[in-house]
mmCIF file of C-alpha atoms in Angstrom:
data_model
loop_
_atom_site.group_PDB
_atom_site.id
_atom_site.type_symbol
_atom_site.label_atom_id
_atom_site.label_comp_id
_atom_site.label_asym_id
_atom_site.label_seq_id
_atom_site.Cartn_x
_atom_site.Cartn_y
_atom_site.Cartn_z
ATOM 1 C CA MET A 1 0.000 0.000 0.000
ATOM 2 C CA GLU A 2 1.244 3.489 -0.865
ATOM 3 C CA SER A 3 1.640 5.418 2.401
ATOM 4 C CA ARG A 4 0.852 9.087 2.921
ATOM 5 C CA LYS A 5 0.524 11.249 5.999
ATOM 6 C CA PRO A 6 -3.143 11.992 6.748
ATOM 7 C CA THR A 7 -4.249 15.616 6.900
ATOM 8 C CA ASN A 8 -4.881 17.197 10.302
ATOM 9 C CA GLU A 9 -8.632 16.780 9.747
ATOM 10 C CA GLU A 10 -8.108 13.100 8.945
ATOM 11 C CA LEU A 11 -5.906 12.653 12.031
ATOM 12 C CA ASP A 12 -8.683 14.140 14.162
ATOM 13 C CA ALA A 13 -11.159 11.726 12.586
ATOM 14 C CA ILE A 14 -8.792 8.790 13.186
ATOM 15 C CA GLY A 15 -8.448 9.846 16.824
ATOM 16 C CA ALA A 16 -12.213 10.075 17.252
ATOM 17 C CA GLU A 17 -12.826 6.668 15.631
ATOM 18 C CA LEU A 18 -10.193 4.912 17.739
ATOM 19 C CA ASP A 19 -11.361 6.617 20.934
ATOM 20 C CA ALA A 20 -14.876 5.394 20.149
ATOM 21 C CA LEU A 21 -13.583 1.848 19.605
ATOM 22 C CA ARG A 22 -11.694 1.961 22.915
ATOM 23 C CA ASN A 23 -14.782 3.207 24.782
ATOM 24 C CA GLU A 24 -16.882 0.495 23.164
ATOM 25 C CA VAL A 25 -14.570 -2.199 24.571
ATOM 26 C CA LEU A 26 -14.355 -0.506 27.987
ATOM 27 C CA ASP A 27 -18.161 -0.441 28.214
ATOM 28 C CA ASP A 28 -18.240 -4.176 27.475
ATOM 29 C CA LEU A 29 -15.661 -5.329 30.063
ATOM 30 C CA GLY A 30 -16.996 -7.939 32.449
ATOM 31 C CA GLU A 31 -17.011 -11.500 33.651
ATOM 32 C CA SER A 32 -15.577 -13.026 30.457
ATOM 33 C CA ASP A 33 -12.447 -10.860 30.781
ATOM 34 C CA ALA A 34 -12.048 -11.763 34.464
ATOM 35 C CA ALA A 35 -12.584 -15.441 33.690
ATOM 36 C CA HIS A 36 -9.921 -15.315 30.961
ATOM 37 C CA ILE A 37 -7.119 -13.894 33.099
ATOM 38 C CA ARG A 38 -7.984 -16.142 36.061
ATOM 39 C CA ARG A 39 -7.955 -19.159 33.738
ATOM 40 C CA ILE A 40 -4.487 -18.203 32.500
ATOM 41 C CA VAL A 41 -3.246 -17.703 36.086
ATOM 42 C CA ARG A 42 -4.485 -21.211 37.020
ATOM 43 C CA LEU A 43 -2.885 -22.669 33.898
ATOM 44 C CA ALA A 44 0.463 -20.994 34.621
ATOM 45 C CA ARG A 45 0.458 -22.185 38.229
ATOM 46 C CA ALA A 46 -0.505 -25.746 37.277
ATOM 47 C CA SER A 47 2.201 -25.806 34.610
ATOM 48 C CA ALA A 48 4.813 -24.535 37.084
ATOM 49 C CA ILE A 49 3.859 -27.125 39.720
ATOM 50 C CA ALA A 50 3.849 -29.975 37.197
ATOM 51 C CA GLY A 51 7.144 -28.849 35.687
ATOM 52 C CA ARG A 52 8.937 -28.416 39.001
ATOM 53 C CA ALA A 53 7.617 -31.781 40.244
ATOM 54 C CA MET A 54 8.891 -33.622 37.158
ATOM 55 C CA ILE A 55 12.237 -31.846 37.339
ATOM 56 C CA GLY A 56 12.737 -32.286 41.092
ATOM 57 C CA LEU A 57 11.367 -35.803 41.531
ATOM 58 C CA GLY A 58 12.122 -37.379 38.160
ATOM 59 C CA ILE A 59 15.264 -39.263 37.343
ATOM 60 C CA ASP A 60 14.963 -39.944 33.624
ATOM 61 C CA PRO A 61 15.632 -37.727 30.582
ATOM 62 C CA ALA A 62 11.976 -37.738 29.494
ATOM 63 C CA SER A 63 10.727 -36.196 32.745
ATOM 64 C CA PHE A 64 13.534 -33.631 32.500
ATOM 65 C CA VAL A 65 12.553 -32.556 28.976
ATOM 66 C CA VAL A 66 8.823 -32.450 29.724
ATOM 67 C CA GLY A 67 9.494 -30.707 33.044
ATOM 68 C CA VAL A 68 11.587 -27.997 31.389
ATOM 69 C CA ALA A 69 8.888 -27.517 28.744
ATOM 70 C CA ALA A 70 6.178 -27.160 31.407
ATOM 71 C CA LEU A 71 8.242 -24.737 33.485
ATOM 72 C CA SER A 72 9.103 -22.706 30.381
ATOM 73 C CA LEU A 73 5.394 -22.541 29.501
ATOM 74 C CA ALA A 74 4.604 -21.326 33.013
ATOM 75 C CA LYS A 75 7.270 -18.606 32.875
ATOM 76 C CA ILE A 76 6.171 -17.445 29.409
ATOM 77 C CA LEU A 77 2.507 -17.251 30.416
ATOM 78 C CA GLU A 78 3.361 -15.496 33.669
ATOM 79 C CA ASN A 79 5.610 -12.909 32.047
ATOM 80 C CA MET A 80 3.578 -12.222 28.910
ATOM 81 C CA GLU A 81 -0.163 -12.897 29.179
ATOM 82 C CA ILE A 82 -0.259 -12.221 32.939
ATOM 83 C CA GLY A 83 2.634 -10.000 34.129
ATOM 84 C CA HIS A 84 2.984 -7.673 31.144
ATOM 85 C CA ASN A 85 -0.749 -7.167 30.754
ATOM 86 C CA VAL A 86 -1.562 -6.857 34.454
ATOM 87 C CA MET A 87 1.179 -4.232 34.899
ATOM 88 C CA HIS A 88 -0.397 -2.239 32.066
ATOM 89 C CA GLY A 89 -3.476 -1.920 34.294
ATOM 90 C CA GLN A 90 -5.609 -4.028 31.965
ATOM 91 C CA TYR A 91 -7.373 -5.701 34.893
ATOM 92 C CA ASP A 92 -7.341 -2.951 37.534
ATOM 93 C CA TRP A 93 -11.100 -2.545 37.080
ATOM 94 C CA MET A 94 -11.555 -5.995 38.705
ATOM 95 C CA ASN A 95 -10.337 -4.610 42.069
ATOM 96 C CA ASP A 96 -8.474 -7.900 42.605
ATOM 97 C CA SER A 97 -5.375 -7.256 44.733
ATOM 98 C CA THR A 98 -3.541 -10.152 43.049
ATOM 99 C CA LEU A 99 -4.010 -8.527 39.627
ATOM 100 C CA ASP A 100 -3.353 -4.896 40.616
ATOM 101 C CA SER A 101 -0.929 -3.100 38.297
ATOM 102 C CA ARG A 102 0.474 -1.014 41.166
ATOM 103 C CA THR A 103 1.574 -3.976 43.304
ATOM 104 C CA TYR A 104 2.034 -6.920 40.902
ATOM 105 C CA GLU A 105 5.571 -8.362 40.926
ATOM 106 C CA TRP A 106 6.434 -10.756 38.123
ATOM 107 C CA ASP A 107 8.742 -13.773 37.763
ATOM 108 C CA ASN A 108 11.581 -11.736 36.256
ATOM 109 C CA VAL A 109 14.757 -10.050 37.515
ATOM 110 C CA CYS A 110 13.347 -6.682 36.411
ATOM 111 C CA ASP A 111 11.797 -4.710 39.268
ATOM 112 C CA SER A 112 8.160 -4.070 38.319
ATOM 113 C CA SER A 113 8.214 -0.377 39.319
ATOM 114 C CA GLN A 114 11.177 0.241 36.986
ATOM 115 C CA TRP A 115 9.441 -1.665 34.181
ATOM 116 C CA ARG A 116 6.298 0.426 34.588
ATOM 117 C CA HIS A 117 8.392 3.610 34.264
ATOM 118 C CA TYR A 118 10.425 2.838 31.170
ATOM 119 C CA HIS A 119 7.864 0.636 29.431
ATOM 120 C CA ASN A 120 4.420 2.029 30.329
ATOM 121 C CA TYR A 121 5.548 5.648 30.354
ATOM 122 C CA GLU A 122 8.640 6.085 28.162
ATOM 123 C CA HIS A 123 8.014 3.430 25.510
ATOM 124 C CA HIS A 124 4.247 3.739 25.165
ATOM 125 C CA THR A 125 4.234 7.544 25.293
ATOM 126 C CA PHE A 126 7.202 8.199 23.001
ATOM 127 C CA THR A 127 6.968 5.098 20.813
ATOM 128 C CA ASN A 128 9.836 4.992 18.302
ATOM 129 C CA VAL A 129 10.872 8.613 18.924
ATOM 130 C CA LEU A 130 14.659 8.654 18.684
ATOM 131 C CA GLY A 131 16.277 9.896 21.875
ATOM 132 C CA LEU A 132 13.087 9.461 23.926
ATOM 133 C CA ASP A 133 12.113 5.804 23.401
ATOM 134 C CA ARG A 134 15.161 3.782 24.523
ATOM 135 C CA ASP A 135 13.473 0.575 23.349
ATOM 136 C CA VAL A 136 14.536 1.445 19.779
ATOM 137 C CA GLY A 137 17.352 -1.072 19.553
ATOM 138 C CA TYR A 138 17.782 -1.124 23.351
ATOM 139 C CA GLY A 139 20.945 0.979 23.047
ATOM 140 C CA LEU A 140 22.743 -1.956 21.388
ATOM 141 C CA ILE A 141 21.212 -2.523 17.996
ATOM 142 C CA ARG A 142 20.789 -0.102 15.087
ATOM 143 C CA VAL A 143 17.438 -0.864 13.457
ATOM 144 C CA SER A 144 16.959 2.220 11.290
ATOM 145 C CA SER A 145 18.975 4.397 8.921
ATOM 146 C CA GLU A 146 17.949 7.396 11.074
ATOM 147 C CA GLN A 147 20.081 6.064 13.953
ATOM 148 C CA HIS A 148 23.702 7.240 14.009
ATOM 149 C CA TRP A 149 26.133 4.405 13.203
ATOM 150 C CA THR A 150 29.022 3.727 15.590
ATOM 151 C CA THR A 151 31.692 1.014 15.740
ATOM 152 C CA LYS A 152 29.682 -1.042 18.240
ATOM 153 C CA HIS A 153 27.059 -1.688 15.568
ATOM 154 C CA LEU A 154 29.543 -3.874 13.663
ATOM 155 C CA PHE A 155 29.014 -6.445 16.404
ATOM 156 C CA GLN A 156 25.238 -6.205 16.626
ATOM 157 C CA PRO A 157 24.527 -9.613 15.031
ATOM 158 C CA ILE A 158 26.452 -11.134 17.972
ATOM 159 C CA ASN A 159 24.985 -8.696 20.492
ATOM 160 C CA ASN A 160 21.512 -9.568 19.237
ATOM 161 C CA VAL A 161 22.046 -13.246 20.112
ATOM 162 C CA ALA A 162 23.460 -12.350 23.541
ATOM 163 C CA LEU A 163 20.550 -10.003 24.233
ATOM 164 C CA ALA A 164 18.036 -12.712 23.314
ATOM 165 C CA LEU A 165 19.646 -15.297 25.619
ATOM 166 C CA LEU A 166 19.930 -12.826 28.514
ATOM 167 C CA PHE A 167 16.842 -10.782 27.765
ATOM 168 C CA GLN A 168 15.462 -10.564 31.312
ATOM 169 C CA TRP A 169 18.804 -9.097 32.460
ATOM 170 C CA GLY A 170 18.710 -6.499 29.696
ATOM 171 C CA VAL A 171 15.157 -5.634 30.707
ATOM 172 C CA GLY A 172 16.213 -5.521 34.364
ATOM 173 C CA LEU A 173 19.023 -3.014 33.725
ATOM 174 C CA HIS A 174 17.195 -0.946 31.107
ATOM 175 C CA ASP A 175 15.528 1.640 33.337
ATOM 176 C CA MET A 176 18.846 2.554 35.002
ATOM 177 C CA ASP A 177 20.263 3.472 31.586
ATOM 178 C CA PRO A 178 23.802 2.332 32.565
ATOM 179 C CA VAL A 179 25.400 3.475 29.294
ATOM 180 C CA ARG A 180 24.224 7.054 29.766
ATOM 181 C CA VAL A 181 25.166 6.949 33.465
ATOM 182 C CA MET A 182 28.734 5.854 32.668
ATOM 183 C CA PHE A 183 29.406 7.678 29.421
ATOM 184 C CA GLY A 184 26.870 10.533 29.262
ATOM 185 C CA ARG A 185 28.216 14.072 28.982
ATOM 186 C CA THR A 186 28.630 15.926 32.267
ATOM 187 C CA ASP A 187 26.636 18.876 30.878
ATOM 188 C CA SER A 188 23.722 16.643 29.882
ATOM 189 C CA LYS A 189 20.658 17.197 32.093
ATOM 190 C CA GLU A 190 19.277 13.756 31.195
ATOM 191 C CA ALA A 191 22.557 12.030 32.093
ATOM 192 C CA GLU A 192 22.749 13.882 35.408
ATOM 193 C CA GLU A 193 19.177 12.867 36.244
ATOM 194 C CA ARG A 194 20.027 9.222 35.479
ATOM 195 C CA ARG A 195 23.127 9.410 37.678
ATOM 196 C CA ALA A 196 21.152 10.937 40.579
ATOM 197 C CA GLU A 197 18.554 8.166 40.596
ATOM 198 C CA PHE A 198 20.980 5.337 39.791
ATOM 199 C CA PRO A 199 21.856 4.310 43.411
ATOM 200 C CA ARG A 200 18.184 3.874 44.380
ATOM 201 C CA LYS A 201 17.346 1.943 41.241
ATOM 202 C CA TRP A 202 20.494 -0.169 41.541
ATOM 203 C CA ARG A 203 19.460 -1.265 45.046
ATOM 204 C CA GLN A 204 15.970 -2.126 43.747
ATOM 205 C CA PHE A 205 17.507 -4.184 40.966
ATOM 206 C CA LEU A 206 19.845 -6.048 43.327
ATOM 207 C CA ARG A 207 16.995 -6.923 45.688
ATOM 208 C CA LYS A 208 14.767 -8.237 42.889
ATOM 209 C CA ALA A 209 17.496 -10.073 41.005
ATOM 210 C CA GLY A 210 18.782 -11.566 44.267
ATOM 211 C CA ARG A 211 15.346 -12.954 45.096
ATOM 212 C CA GLN A 212 14.992 -14.450 41.634
ATOM 213 C CA LEU A 213 18.438 -16.051 41.744
ATOM 214 C CA ALA A 214 17.827 -17.440 45.238
ATOM 215 C CA LYS A 215 14.479 -18.916 44.190
ATOM 216 C CA ASP A 216 15.591 -20.600 40.974
ATOM 217 C CA TYR A 217 19.185 -21.530 41.807
ATOM 218 C CA VAL A 218 19.224 -22.068 45.599
ATOM 219 C CA LEU A 219 15.768 -22.747 47.055
ATOM 220 C CA PHE A 220 14.354 -25.142 44.476
ATOM 221 C CA PRO A 221 17.604 -27.146 44.064
ATOM 222 C CA LEU A 222 17.798 -27.530 47.878
ATOM 223 C CA LEU A 223 14.196 -28.815 48.075
ATOM 224 C CA THR A 224 15.372 -31.959 46.261
ATOM 225 C CA PRO A 225 19.104 -32.080 47.137
ATOM 226 C CA TRP A 226 19.624 -35.463 45.451
ATOM 227 C CA ASN A 227 18.586 -33.775 42.187
ATOM 228 C CA ALA A 228 20.057 -30.322 42.791
ATOM 229 C CA PRO A 229 22.252 -30.109 39.647
ATOM 230 C CA ARG A 230 19.338 -31.312 37.509
ATOM 231 C CA VAL A 231 16.972 -28.722 39.041
ATOM 232 C CA LEU A 232 19.520 -25.928 38.633
ATOM 233 C CA LEU A 233 20.101 -26.797 34.988
ATOM 234 C CA ALA A 234 16.364 -27.052 34.287
ATOM 235 C CA ASN A 235 15.696 -23.621 35.795
ATOM 236 C CA LEU A 236 18.540 -22.154 33.746
ATOM 237 C CA MET A 237 17.083 -23.677 30.567
ATOM 238 C CA ALA A 238 13.502 -22.569 31.338
ATOM 239 C CA ASN A 239 14.666 -19.004 31.962
ATOM 240 C CA GLY A 240 16.678 -19.102 28.735
ATOM 241 C CA ILE A 241 13.732 -20.388 26.681
ATOM 242 C CA ARG A 242 11.481 -17.673 28.148
ATOM 243 C CA ASN A 243 14.165 -15.047 27.395
ATOM 244 C CA VAL A 244 14.561 -16.024 23.740
ATOM 245 C CA TRP A 245 10.816 -16.349 23.104
ATOM 246 C CA THR A 246 10.075 -12.974 24.681
ATOM 247 C CA ASN A 247 12.873 -11.292 22.752
ATOM 248 C CA VAL A 248 11.717 -12.728 19.425
ATOM 249 C CA ILE A 249 8.084 -11.687 19.949
ATOM 250 C CA ILE A 250 8.986 -8.163 21.060
ATOM 251 C CA PHE A 251 11.444 -7.629 18.209
ATOM 252 C CA CYS A 252 8.824 -8.867 15.708
ATOM 253 C CA GLY A 253 6.415 -6.271 17.085
ATOM 254 C CA HIS A 254 8.772 -3.328 16.669
ATOM 255 C CA PHE A 255 11.596 -3.829 14.190
ATOM 256 C CA PRO A 256 10.368 -5.611 11.014
ATOM 257 C CA GLU A 257 10.759 -3.900 7.652
ATOM 258 C CA GLY A 258 8.239 -1.081 7.332
ATOM 259 C CA THR A 259 8.114 0.055 10.964
ATOM 260 C CA GLN A 260 9.080 3.691 11.252
ATOM 261 C CA VAL A 261 10.962 5.906 13.704
ATOM 262 C CA PHE A 262 10.329 9.576 14.446
ATOM 263 C CA THR A 263 12.196 12.669 15.597
ATOM 264 C CA ARG A 264 11.443 14.902 18.580
ATOM 265 C CA ASP A 265 10.429 17.692 16.198
ATOM 266 C CA GLU A 266 7.778 15.451 14.629
ATOM 267 C CA ILE A 267 5.875 15.069 17.910
ATOM 268 C CA GLU A 268 5.942 18.769 18.805
ATOM 269 C CA GLY A 269 2.336 19.749 19.614
ATOM 270 C CA GLU A 270 1.159 16.246 18.788
ATOM 271 C CA SER A 271 -2.616 15.688 18.691
ATOM 272 C CA ARG A 272 -4.411 12.563 19.893
ATOM 273 C CA GLY A 273 -4.941 11.470 16.293
ATOM 274 C CA HIS A 274 -1.255 11.997 15.459
ATOM 275 C CA TRP A 275 -0.271 9.890 18.482
ATOM 276 C CA TYR A 276 -2.528 7.082 17.218
ATOM 277 C CA TRP A 277 -1.026 7.407 13.722
ATOM 278 C CA ARG A 278 2.502 7.120 15.159
ATOM 279 C CA GLN A 279 1.547 3.951 17.024
ATOM 280 C CA LEU A 280 0.166 2.442 13.807
ATOM 281 C CA LEU A 281 3.406 3.151 11.913
ATOM 282 C CA GLY A 282 5.732 2.126 14.726
ATOM 283 C CA SER A 283 4.452 -1.376 15.433
ATOM 284 C CA ALA A 284 3.751 -4.654 13.641
ATOM 285 C CA ASN A 285 1.655 -7.790 14.114
ATOM 286 C CA ILE A 286 2.341 -11.520 13.877
ATOM 287 C CA GLU A 287 -0.256 -13.910 12.435
ATOM 288 C CA GLY A 288 -1.031 -17.200 14.167
ATOM 289 C CA SER A 289 -3.538 -19.355 16.019
ATOM 290 C CA SER A 290 -5.475 -18.417 19.148
ATOM 291 C CA TRP A 291 -3.053 -20.411 21.296
ATOM 292 C CA PHE A 292 -0.085 -18.704 19.632
ATOM 293 C CA HIS A 293 -1.589 -15.320 20.518
ATOM 294 C CA VAL A 294 -1.923 -16.379 24.184
ATOM 295 C CA MET A 295 1.720 -17.518 24.203
ATOM 296 C CA THR A 296 2.772 -14.066 23.000
ATOM 297 C CA GLY A 297 0.679 -12.315 25.662
ATOM 298 C CA HIS A 298 -1.293 -11.128 22.610
ATOM 299 C CA LEU A 299 1.727 -9.012 21.686
ATOM 300 C CA SER A 300 1.264 -10.707 18.336
ATOM 301 C CA HIS A 301 -1.244 -7.822 18.042
ATOM 302 C CA GLN A 302 1.364 -5.191 18.835
ATOM 303 C CA ILE A 303 -0.480 -2.620 16.696
ATOM 304 C CA GLU A 304 -3.666 -2.912 18.752
ATOM 305 C CA HIS A 305 -1.612 -3.072 21.960
ATOM 306 C CA HIS A 306 0.089 0.207 21.142
ATOM 307 C CA LEU A 307 -3.252 1.831 20.373
ATOM 308 C CA PHE A 308 -4.933 0.527 23.520
ATOM 309 C CA PRO A 309 -2.302 -0.646 26.045
ATOM 310 C CA ASP A 310 -4.785 -0.642 28.945
ATOM 311 C CA LEU A 311 -7.462 -2.812 27.287
ATOM 312 C CA PRO A 312 -7.371 -6.541 28.156
ATOM 313 C CA ALA A 313 -5.024 -7.955 25.527
ATOM 314 C CA TRP A 314 -7.159 -10.966 24.681
ATOM 315 C CA ARG A 315 -9.630 -8.462 23.144
ATOM 316 C CA TYR A 316 -7.113 -7.400 20.474
ATOM 317 C CA PRO A 317 -7.889 -10.153 17.917
ATOM 318 C CA ARG A 318 -11.563 -9.181 18.007
ATOM 319 C CA ILE A 319 -10.915 -5.514 17.190
ATOM 320 C CA ALA A 320 -7.990 -6.026 14.805
ATOM 321 C CA GLU A 321 -10.162 -6.214 11.695
ATOM 322 C CA ARG A 322 -11.730 -2.835 12.477
ATOM 323 C CA VAL A 323 -8.298 -1.277 13.021
ATOM 324 C CA ARG A 324 -7.132 -2.747 9.738
ATOM 325 C CA ASP A 325 -10.205 -1.368 7.919
ATOM 326 C CA LEU A 326 -9.483 2.084 9.362
ATOM 327 C CA CYS A 327 -5.872 1.889 8.149
ATOM 328 C CA GLU A 328 -7.051 0.968 4.667
ATOM 329 C CA GLN A 329 -9.569 3.833 4.683
ATOM 330 C CA TYR A 330 -6.870 6.414 5.455
ATOM 331 C CA GLY A 331 -4.027 4.847 3.458
ATOM 332 C CA ILE A 332 -2.018 3.804 6.521
ATOM 333 C CA PRO A 333 0.135 0.638 6.245
ATOM 334 C CA TYR A 334 -0.966 -2.249 8.503
ATOM 335 C CA ASN A 335 2.227 -4.251 9.055
ATOM 336 C CA THR A 336 1.479 -7.956 9.588
ATOM 337 C CA GLY A 337 2.966 -11.334 8.635
ATOM 338 C CA SER A 338 3.869 -14.789 9.888
ATOM 339 C CA LEU A 339 6.420 -15.276 12.661
ATOM 340 C CA ALA A 340 8.983 -16.485 10.111
ATOM 341 C CA GLU A 341 8.378 -13.494 7.839
ATOM 342 C CA GLN A 342 8.536 -10.897 10.606
ATOM 343 C CA TYR A 343 11.568 -12.337 12.404
ATOM 344 C CA GLY A 344 13.374 -12.926 9.124
ATOM 345 C CA SER A 345 12.783 -9.265 8.360
ATOM 346 C CA VAL A 346 14.126 -8.263 11.798
ATOM 347 C CA LEU A 347 17.296 -10.315 11.338
ATOM 348 C CA GLY A 348 17.767 -8.796 7.896
ATOM 349 C CA ARG A 349 17.728 -5.315 9.435
ATOM 350 C CA VAL A 350 20.085 -6.357 12.252
ATOM 351 C CA PHE A 351 22.667 -7.445 9.682
ATOM 352 C CA ARG A 352 21.994 -4.621 7.188
ATOM 353 C CA PHE A 353 22.269 -1.782 9.684
ATOM 354 C CA ALA A 354 25.448 -3.242 11.168
ATOM 355 C CA ILE A 355 27.266 -2.137 8.028
ATOM 356 C CA PRO A 356 28.740 1.411 8.030
ATOM 357 C CA PRO A 357 26.572 3.695 5.839
ATOM 358 C CA SER A 358 29.637 4.716 3.800
ATOM 359 C CA LEU A 359 30.249 1.065 2.872
ATOM 360 C CA ALA A 360 26.583 0.169 2.514
ATOM 361 C CA SER A 361 26.159 2.922 -0.077
ATOM 362 C CA LEU A 362 28.649 1.069 -2.315
ATOM 363 C CA LEU A 363 26.797 -2.250 -2.040
ATOM 364 C CA PRO A 364 23.813 -3.020 -4.286
ATOM 365 C CA GLY A 365 20.548 -3.055 -2.334
ATOM 366 C CA LEU A 366 22.029 -1.470 0.812
ATOM 367 C CA SER A 367 22.271 2.165 -0.238
ATOM 368 C CA ALA A 368 19.363 3.113 2.054
ATOM 369 C CA THR A 369 21.402 2.369 5.191
#
């Protein structure tokens, strides 16, 4: 589809239509939404208990493999369909203290209060705005020609693999902005603010990460001491599987070919409709089955999530067709594809933007970098 920027009148109309769609869903929230999230919580808990029992009490390879799979499933469901969505406030209306966005703490080394700051506020407010949304490449990976190339980007294919394997640690350190704290200019107000709040956030991170490490690598191995090495290895593998899956889904929602970045000047005086338009251009969907969508925390509908981050995510598939129709009406690209297509596109950009622009301009097909 040929893309064009809507007029201001069209942006106002887009804002009004999407606000109306959001209000329509809000007015319909009820027992089915509560039943869904409680069903997923029960499933995650049952999967964790079954997995840990097979890992801790089993002695054969089959129970180890199935146990790791069950524990990985539990961690993925807890982090994505439960933790991520609960901390967005999607279920605050239930007045259930166990699903309260302000107090929920997830199975992840990242402190939930830090996640809510950099993700809910920074990322969802300034989506894909260079210099304001630090999720654009996570400070490691150049994903757009608008990002300045430096020597570190030569290594981003390797860094991308390391980030995927250790994703929860990257997420856990992200809000502290350690690169800016260590290397930011002394006359930079933003760097000074990061340095001032670093000690408090560092202590929060150490407390949360320490609890997670003690749980997975001390407590559970000691509960079945005759199987301690097996339990430790299984927890390491389950955390690694969750890390890679989460990384792949999030990258597919933000960095495939066609997603766009913006400058600070472009959001000056931004209207509600313009904010919606930026979310539509800055995110992408992944096609799949209903179960696949649950396994992604419904971040397979990243476009709808960025439009309505506080609506229960399992509603996204039901409103996606209307969002897509609106995009077609106003000539706005609706970026969607299979998991293989979207992640293949992401990897292509990781490799392409690793190349220095001066060299890329000499290579056929890479002149745009």
